[in-house]
Coordinates of C-alpha atoms in Angstrom, one line a residue:
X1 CA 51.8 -25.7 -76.6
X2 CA 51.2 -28.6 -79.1
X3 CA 50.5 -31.6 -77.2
X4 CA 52.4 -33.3 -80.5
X5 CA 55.9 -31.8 -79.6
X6 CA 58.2 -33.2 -76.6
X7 CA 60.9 -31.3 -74.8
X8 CA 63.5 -32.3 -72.5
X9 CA 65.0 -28.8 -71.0
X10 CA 65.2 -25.1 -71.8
X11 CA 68.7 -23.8 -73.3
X12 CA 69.4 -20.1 -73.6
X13 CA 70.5 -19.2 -77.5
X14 CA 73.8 -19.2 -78.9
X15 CA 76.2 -16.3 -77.6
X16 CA 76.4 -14.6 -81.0
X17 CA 73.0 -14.5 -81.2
X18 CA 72.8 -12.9 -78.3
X19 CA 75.5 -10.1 -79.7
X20 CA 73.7 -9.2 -82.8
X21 CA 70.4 -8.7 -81.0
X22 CA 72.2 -6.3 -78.6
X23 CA 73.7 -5.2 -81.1
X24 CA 70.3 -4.2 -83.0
X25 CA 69.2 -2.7 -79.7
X26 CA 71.8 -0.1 -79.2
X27 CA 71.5 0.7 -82.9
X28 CA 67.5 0.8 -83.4
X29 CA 67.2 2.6 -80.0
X30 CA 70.4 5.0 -79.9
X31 CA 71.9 3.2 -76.6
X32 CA 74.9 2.4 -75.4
X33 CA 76.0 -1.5 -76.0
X34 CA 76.8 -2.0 -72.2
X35 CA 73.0 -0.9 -71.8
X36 CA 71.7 -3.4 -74.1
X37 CA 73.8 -6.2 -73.0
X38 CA 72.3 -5.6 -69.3
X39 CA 69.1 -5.1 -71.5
X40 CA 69.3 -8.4 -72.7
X41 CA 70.4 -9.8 -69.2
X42 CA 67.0 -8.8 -67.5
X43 CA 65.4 -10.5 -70.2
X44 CA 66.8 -13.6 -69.7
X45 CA 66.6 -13.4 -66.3
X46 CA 70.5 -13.1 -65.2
X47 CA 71.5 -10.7 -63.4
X48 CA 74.2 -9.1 -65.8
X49 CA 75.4 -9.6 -69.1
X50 CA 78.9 -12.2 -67.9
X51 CA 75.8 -14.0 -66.2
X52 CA 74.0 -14.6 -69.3
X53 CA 76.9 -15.1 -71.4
X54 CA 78.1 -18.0 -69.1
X55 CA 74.3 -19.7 -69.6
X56 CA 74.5 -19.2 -73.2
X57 CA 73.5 -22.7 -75.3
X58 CA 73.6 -24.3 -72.1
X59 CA 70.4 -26.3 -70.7
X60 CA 69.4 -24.9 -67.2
X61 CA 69.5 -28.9 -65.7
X62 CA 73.2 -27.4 -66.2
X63 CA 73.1 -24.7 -63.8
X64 CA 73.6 -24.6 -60.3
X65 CA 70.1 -23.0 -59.7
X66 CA 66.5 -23.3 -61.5
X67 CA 66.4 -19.5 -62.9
X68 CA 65.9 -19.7 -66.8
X69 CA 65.0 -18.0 -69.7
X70 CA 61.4 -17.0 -70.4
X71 CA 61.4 -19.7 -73.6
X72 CA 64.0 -22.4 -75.1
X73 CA 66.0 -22.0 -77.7
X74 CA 66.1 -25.5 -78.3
X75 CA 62.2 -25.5 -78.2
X76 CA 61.7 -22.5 -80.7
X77 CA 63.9 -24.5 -83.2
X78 CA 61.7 -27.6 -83.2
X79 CA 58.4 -25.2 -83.7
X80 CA 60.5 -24.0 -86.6
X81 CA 60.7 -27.2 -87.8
X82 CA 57.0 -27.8 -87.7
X83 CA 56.3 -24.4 -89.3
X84 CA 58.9 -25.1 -92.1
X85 CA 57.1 -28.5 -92.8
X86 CA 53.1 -27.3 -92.9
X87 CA 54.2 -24.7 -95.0
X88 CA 55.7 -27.1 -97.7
X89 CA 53.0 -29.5 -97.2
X90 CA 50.4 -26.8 -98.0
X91 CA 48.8 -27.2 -94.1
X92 CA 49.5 -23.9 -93.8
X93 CA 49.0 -21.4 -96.4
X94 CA 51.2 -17.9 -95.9
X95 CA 49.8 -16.4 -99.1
X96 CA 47.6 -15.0 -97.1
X97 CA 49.9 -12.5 -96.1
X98 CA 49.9 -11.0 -99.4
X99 CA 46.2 -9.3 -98.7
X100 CA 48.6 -6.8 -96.5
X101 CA 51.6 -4.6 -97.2
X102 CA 54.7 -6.5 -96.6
X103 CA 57.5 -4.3 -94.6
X104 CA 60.7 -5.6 -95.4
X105 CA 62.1 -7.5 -92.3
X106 CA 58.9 -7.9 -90.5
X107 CA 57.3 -10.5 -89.2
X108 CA 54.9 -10.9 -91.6
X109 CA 57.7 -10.3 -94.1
X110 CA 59.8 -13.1 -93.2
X111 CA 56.7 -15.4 -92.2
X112 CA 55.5 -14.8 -95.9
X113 CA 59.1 -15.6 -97.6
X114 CA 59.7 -18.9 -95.0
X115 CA 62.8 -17.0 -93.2
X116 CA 62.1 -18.6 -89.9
X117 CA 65.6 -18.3 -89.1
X118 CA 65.5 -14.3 -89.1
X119 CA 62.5 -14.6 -86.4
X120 CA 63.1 -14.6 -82.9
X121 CA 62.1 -17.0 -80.3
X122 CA 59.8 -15.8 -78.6
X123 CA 58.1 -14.9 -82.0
X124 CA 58.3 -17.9 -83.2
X125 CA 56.5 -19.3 -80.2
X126 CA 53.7 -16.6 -80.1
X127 CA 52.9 -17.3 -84.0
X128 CA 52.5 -21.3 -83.5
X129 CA 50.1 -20.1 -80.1
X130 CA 48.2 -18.4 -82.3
X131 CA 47.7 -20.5 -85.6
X132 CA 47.9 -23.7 -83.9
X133 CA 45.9 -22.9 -80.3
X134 CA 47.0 -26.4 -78.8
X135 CA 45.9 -28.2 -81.8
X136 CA 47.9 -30.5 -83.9
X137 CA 47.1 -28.6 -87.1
X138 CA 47.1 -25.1 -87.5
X139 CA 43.8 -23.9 -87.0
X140 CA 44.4 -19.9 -87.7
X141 CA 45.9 -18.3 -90.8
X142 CA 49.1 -16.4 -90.5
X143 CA 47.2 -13.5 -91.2
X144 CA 45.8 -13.6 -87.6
X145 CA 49.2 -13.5 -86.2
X146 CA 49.5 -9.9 -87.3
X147 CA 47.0 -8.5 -85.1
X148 CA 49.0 -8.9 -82.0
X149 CA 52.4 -9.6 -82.8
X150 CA 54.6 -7.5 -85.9
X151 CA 57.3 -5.5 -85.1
X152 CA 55.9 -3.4 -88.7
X153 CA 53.8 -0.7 -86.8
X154 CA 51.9 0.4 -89.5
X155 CA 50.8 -2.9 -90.6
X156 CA 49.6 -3.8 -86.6
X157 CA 47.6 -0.5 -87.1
X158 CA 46.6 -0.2 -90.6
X159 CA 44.7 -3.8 -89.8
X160 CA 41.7 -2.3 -88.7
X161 CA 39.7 0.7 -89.0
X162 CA 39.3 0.8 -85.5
X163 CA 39.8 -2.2 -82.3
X164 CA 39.2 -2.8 -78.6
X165 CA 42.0 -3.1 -76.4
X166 CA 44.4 -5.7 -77.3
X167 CA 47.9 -6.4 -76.0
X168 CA 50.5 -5.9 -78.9
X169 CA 54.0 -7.3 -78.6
X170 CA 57.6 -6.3 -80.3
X171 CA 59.5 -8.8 -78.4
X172 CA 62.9 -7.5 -80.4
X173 CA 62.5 -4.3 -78.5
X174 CA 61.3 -5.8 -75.2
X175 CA 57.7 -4.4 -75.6
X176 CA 54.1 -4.5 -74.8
X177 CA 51.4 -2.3 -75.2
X178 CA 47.8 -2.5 -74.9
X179 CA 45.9 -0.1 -77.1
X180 CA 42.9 0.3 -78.4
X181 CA 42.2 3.2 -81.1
X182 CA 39.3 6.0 -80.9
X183 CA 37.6 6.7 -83.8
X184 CA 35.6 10.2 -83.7
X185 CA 34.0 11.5 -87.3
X186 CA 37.1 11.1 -89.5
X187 CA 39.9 11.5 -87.1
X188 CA 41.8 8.2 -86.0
X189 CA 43.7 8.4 -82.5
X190 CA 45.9 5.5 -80.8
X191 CA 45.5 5.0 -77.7
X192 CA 48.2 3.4 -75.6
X193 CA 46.9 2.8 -72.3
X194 CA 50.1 0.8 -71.0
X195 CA 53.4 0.4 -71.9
X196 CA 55.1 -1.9 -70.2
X197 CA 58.8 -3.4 -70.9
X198 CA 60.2 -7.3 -70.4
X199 CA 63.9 -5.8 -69.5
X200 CA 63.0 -5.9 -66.0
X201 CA 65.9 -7.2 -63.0
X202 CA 65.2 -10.9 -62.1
X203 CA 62.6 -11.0 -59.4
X204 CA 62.5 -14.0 -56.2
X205 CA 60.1 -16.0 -56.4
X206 CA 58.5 -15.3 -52.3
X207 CA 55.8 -12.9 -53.1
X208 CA 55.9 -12.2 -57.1
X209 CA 53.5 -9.7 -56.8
X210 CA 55.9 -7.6 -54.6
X211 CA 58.9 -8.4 -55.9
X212 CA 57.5 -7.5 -60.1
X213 CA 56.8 -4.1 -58.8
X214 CA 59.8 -3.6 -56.8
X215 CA 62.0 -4.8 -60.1
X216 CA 60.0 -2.4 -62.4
X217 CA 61.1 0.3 -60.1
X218 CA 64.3 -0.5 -60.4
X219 CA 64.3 -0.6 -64.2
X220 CA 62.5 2.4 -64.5
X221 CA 65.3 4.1 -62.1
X222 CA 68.3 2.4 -64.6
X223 CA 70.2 5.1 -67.2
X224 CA 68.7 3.3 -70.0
X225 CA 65.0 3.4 -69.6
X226 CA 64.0 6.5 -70.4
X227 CA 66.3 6.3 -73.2
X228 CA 65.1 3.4 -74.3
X229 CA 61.0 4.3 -74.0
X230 CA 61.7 7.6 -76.1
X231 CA 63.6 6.3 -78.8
X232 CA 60.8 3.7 -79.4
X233 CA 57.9 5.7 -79.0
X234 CA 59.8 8.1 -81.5
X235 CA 59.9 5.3 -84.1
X236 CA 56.2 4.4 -83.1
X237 CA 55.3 8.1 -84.2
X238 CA 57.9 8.4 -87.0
X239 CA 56.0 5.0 -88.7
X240 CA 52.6 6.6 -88.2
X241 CA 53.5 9.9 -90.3
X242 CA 54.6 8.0 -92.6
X243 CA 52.4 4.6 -92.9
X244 CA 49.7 5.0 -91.0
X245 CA 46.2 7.4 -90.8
X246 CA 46.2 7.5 -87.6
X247 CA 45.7 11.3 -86.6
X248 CA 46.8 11.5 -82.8
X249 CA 48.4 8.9 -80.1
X250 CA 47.8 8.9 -76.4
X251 CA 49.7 7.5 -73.7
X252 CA 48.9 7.2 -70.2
X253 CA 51.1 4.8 -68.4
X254 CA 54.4 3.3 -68.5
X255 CA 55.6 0.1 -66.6
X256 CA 52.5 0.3 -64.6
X257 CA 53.1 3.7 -63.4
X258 CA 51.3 6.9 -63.9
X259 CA 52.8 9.6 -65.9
X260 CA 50.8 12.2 -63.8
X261 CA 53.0 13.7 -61.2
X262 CA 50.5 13.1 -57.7
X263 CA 49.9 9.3 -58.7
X264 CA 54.0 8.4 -59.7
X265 CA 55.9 6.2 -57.8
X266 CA 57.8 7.8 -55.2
X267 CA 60.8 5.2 -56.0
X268 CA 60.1 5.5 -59.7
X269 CA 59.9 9.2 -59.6
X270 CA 63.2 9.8 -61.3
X271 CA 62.9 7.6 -64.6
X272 CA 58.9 8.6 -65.1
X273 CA 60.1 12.2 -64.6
X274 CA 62.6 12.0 -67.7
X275 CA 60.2 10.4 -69.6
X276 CA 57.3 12.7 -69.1
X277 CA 59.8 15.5 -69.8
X278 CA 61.0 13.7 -72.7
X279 CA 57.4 13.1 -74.3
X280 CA 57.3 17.1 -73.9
X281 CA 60.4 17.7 -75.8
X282 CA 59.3 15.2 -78.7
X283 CA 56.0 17.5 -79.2
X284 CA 53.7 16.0 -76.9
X285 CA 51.1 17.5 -74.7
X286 CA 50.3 16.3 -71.6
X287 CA 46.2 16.9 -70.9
X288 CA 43.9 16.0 -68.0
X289 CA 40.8 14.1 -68.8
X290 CA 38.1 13.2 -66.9
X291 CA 35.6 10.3 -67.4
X292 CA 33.3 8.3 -64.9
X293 CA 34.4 10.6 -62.4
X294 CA 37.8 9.1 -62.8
X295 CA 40.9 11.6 -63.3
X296 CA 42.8 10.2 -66.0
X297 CA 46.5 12.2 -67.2
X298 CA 48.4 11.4 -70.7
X299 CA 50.5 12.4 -73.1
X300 CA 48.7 13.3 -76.7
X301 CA 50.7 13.7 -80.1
X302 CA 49.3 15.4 -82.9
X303 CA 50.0 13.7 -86.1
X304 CA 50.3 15.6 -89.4
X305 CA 50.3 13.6 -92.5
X306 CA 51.7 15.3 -95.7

């Protein structure tokens, strides 16, 4: 973070924003609003939704005990601040956006027209990591920012012809993927080695290691998840019929957890087992693959492009 910009504390946002981004959940990713309110919960590390509603726009120095919120609301709006004022000042040119195809609420979409309101926090945080990289001044273009981080699928992938593996992050929809994409004579393919959620339980803080694997089993276990995986890989593979050339997708592993039956989780075996029947029912084929002597298992969708 910018050496330039003091904080006190970390405050959760405001409980109507909190509403209208569960809201958007259960909408975007056909779930029920109780699911995306515990959704939400995870991700701001309460344990249930009256939980986080009682922490909303309060500081944590408030609370009884030191559990917070991964970033501050209070924070993200004085980045705002700073982004609003290099824009207007010219230290920080967001016409270079235009080289690309602006999807209409995107990142890059509202970055581009200065609506720094309609981005999220922890957007708003990842674009001044990755412009400013510590420094006073902003030593990236916004374009750089879309590489990793622009809930606009197509535009993430239609970047380059082809890239190494590289994390990618929708925080509206609680995601990260890495991927890289395999390009073989003419025929583009996605591949998403991991896919991994942020609307995982609150862990202790004892043994982290133990404890982030025992609260992804959980989540994977809860009604929602596989729910919640499907309907956004759906949209992943709706936006890349329609705005994309990529010809195939792969995916091998969600939450850390392999989709091939012999390597699951025995506790997670219930939620990987809906998704890996899910992925079936959505056209997917699951295929064995074997490289460097090591047995690899995922999930491939054909893409066909009118």
């Amino acid at each position: 973070m910018a050496a330039h910009i003091k904080f006190e504390t970390r405050h959760y946002p405001k409980l109507s924003t909190l509403e209208i981004h569960a809201g958007k959940l259960a909408e975007r990713l056909s779930i029920q609003l109780s699911h995306a309110y515990e959704m939400l919960a995870f991700y701001y590390n309460c344990r249930n939704w009256t939980e986080l509603k009682s922490c909303a726009s309060q500081s944590i120095a408030k609370r009884k005990n030191n559990k917070g919120c991964g970033h501050c609301h209070r924070q993200a709006s004085d980045i705002r601040e700073l982004l609003a004022h290099d824009i207007q000042t010219g230290k920080l040119d967001v016409n270079s956006l235009n080289k690309i195809t602006l999807q209409p609420d995107s990142i890059a979409f509202h970055l581009h027209n200065q609506n720094l309101n309609h981005l999220f926090d922890d957007e708003i945080f990842h674009i001044h990591s990755v412009i400013y990289e510590e420094s006073k001044t902003p030593r990236n273009t916004p374009l750089s920012v879309v590489g990793t981080i622009n809930n606009s699928i197509s535009t993430l992938f239609n970047q380059a012809t082809c890239f190494g593996g590289q994390w990618l992050y929708d925080y509206r929809y609680g995601t990260k993927m890495y991927c890289s994409t395999k390009l073989v004579g003419d025929k583009k393919t996605l591949i998403i080695r991991e896919f991994d959620s942020l609307f995982y339980p609150p862990t202790q803080k004892q043994n982290l290691i133990y404890e982030y694997k025992k609260s992804f089993e959980l989540m994977v276990n809860k009604a929602w998840f596989p729910k919640y995986v499907l309907s956004y890989l759906s949209w992943i593979i709706k936006n890349s019929v329609a705005n994309t050339d990529i010809d195939s997708i792969a995916i091998y592993r969600i939450c850390n957890i392999d989709l091939m039956t012999s390597r699951r989780s025995i506790t997670a075996q219930r939620g990987i087992e809906h998704i890996a029947k899910g992925l079936i029912n959505l056209g997917a084929t699951p295929l064995q693959i074997y490289k460097s002597d090591t047995e690899c298992f995922a999930f491939y969708f054909l893409i066909t492009h009118d």
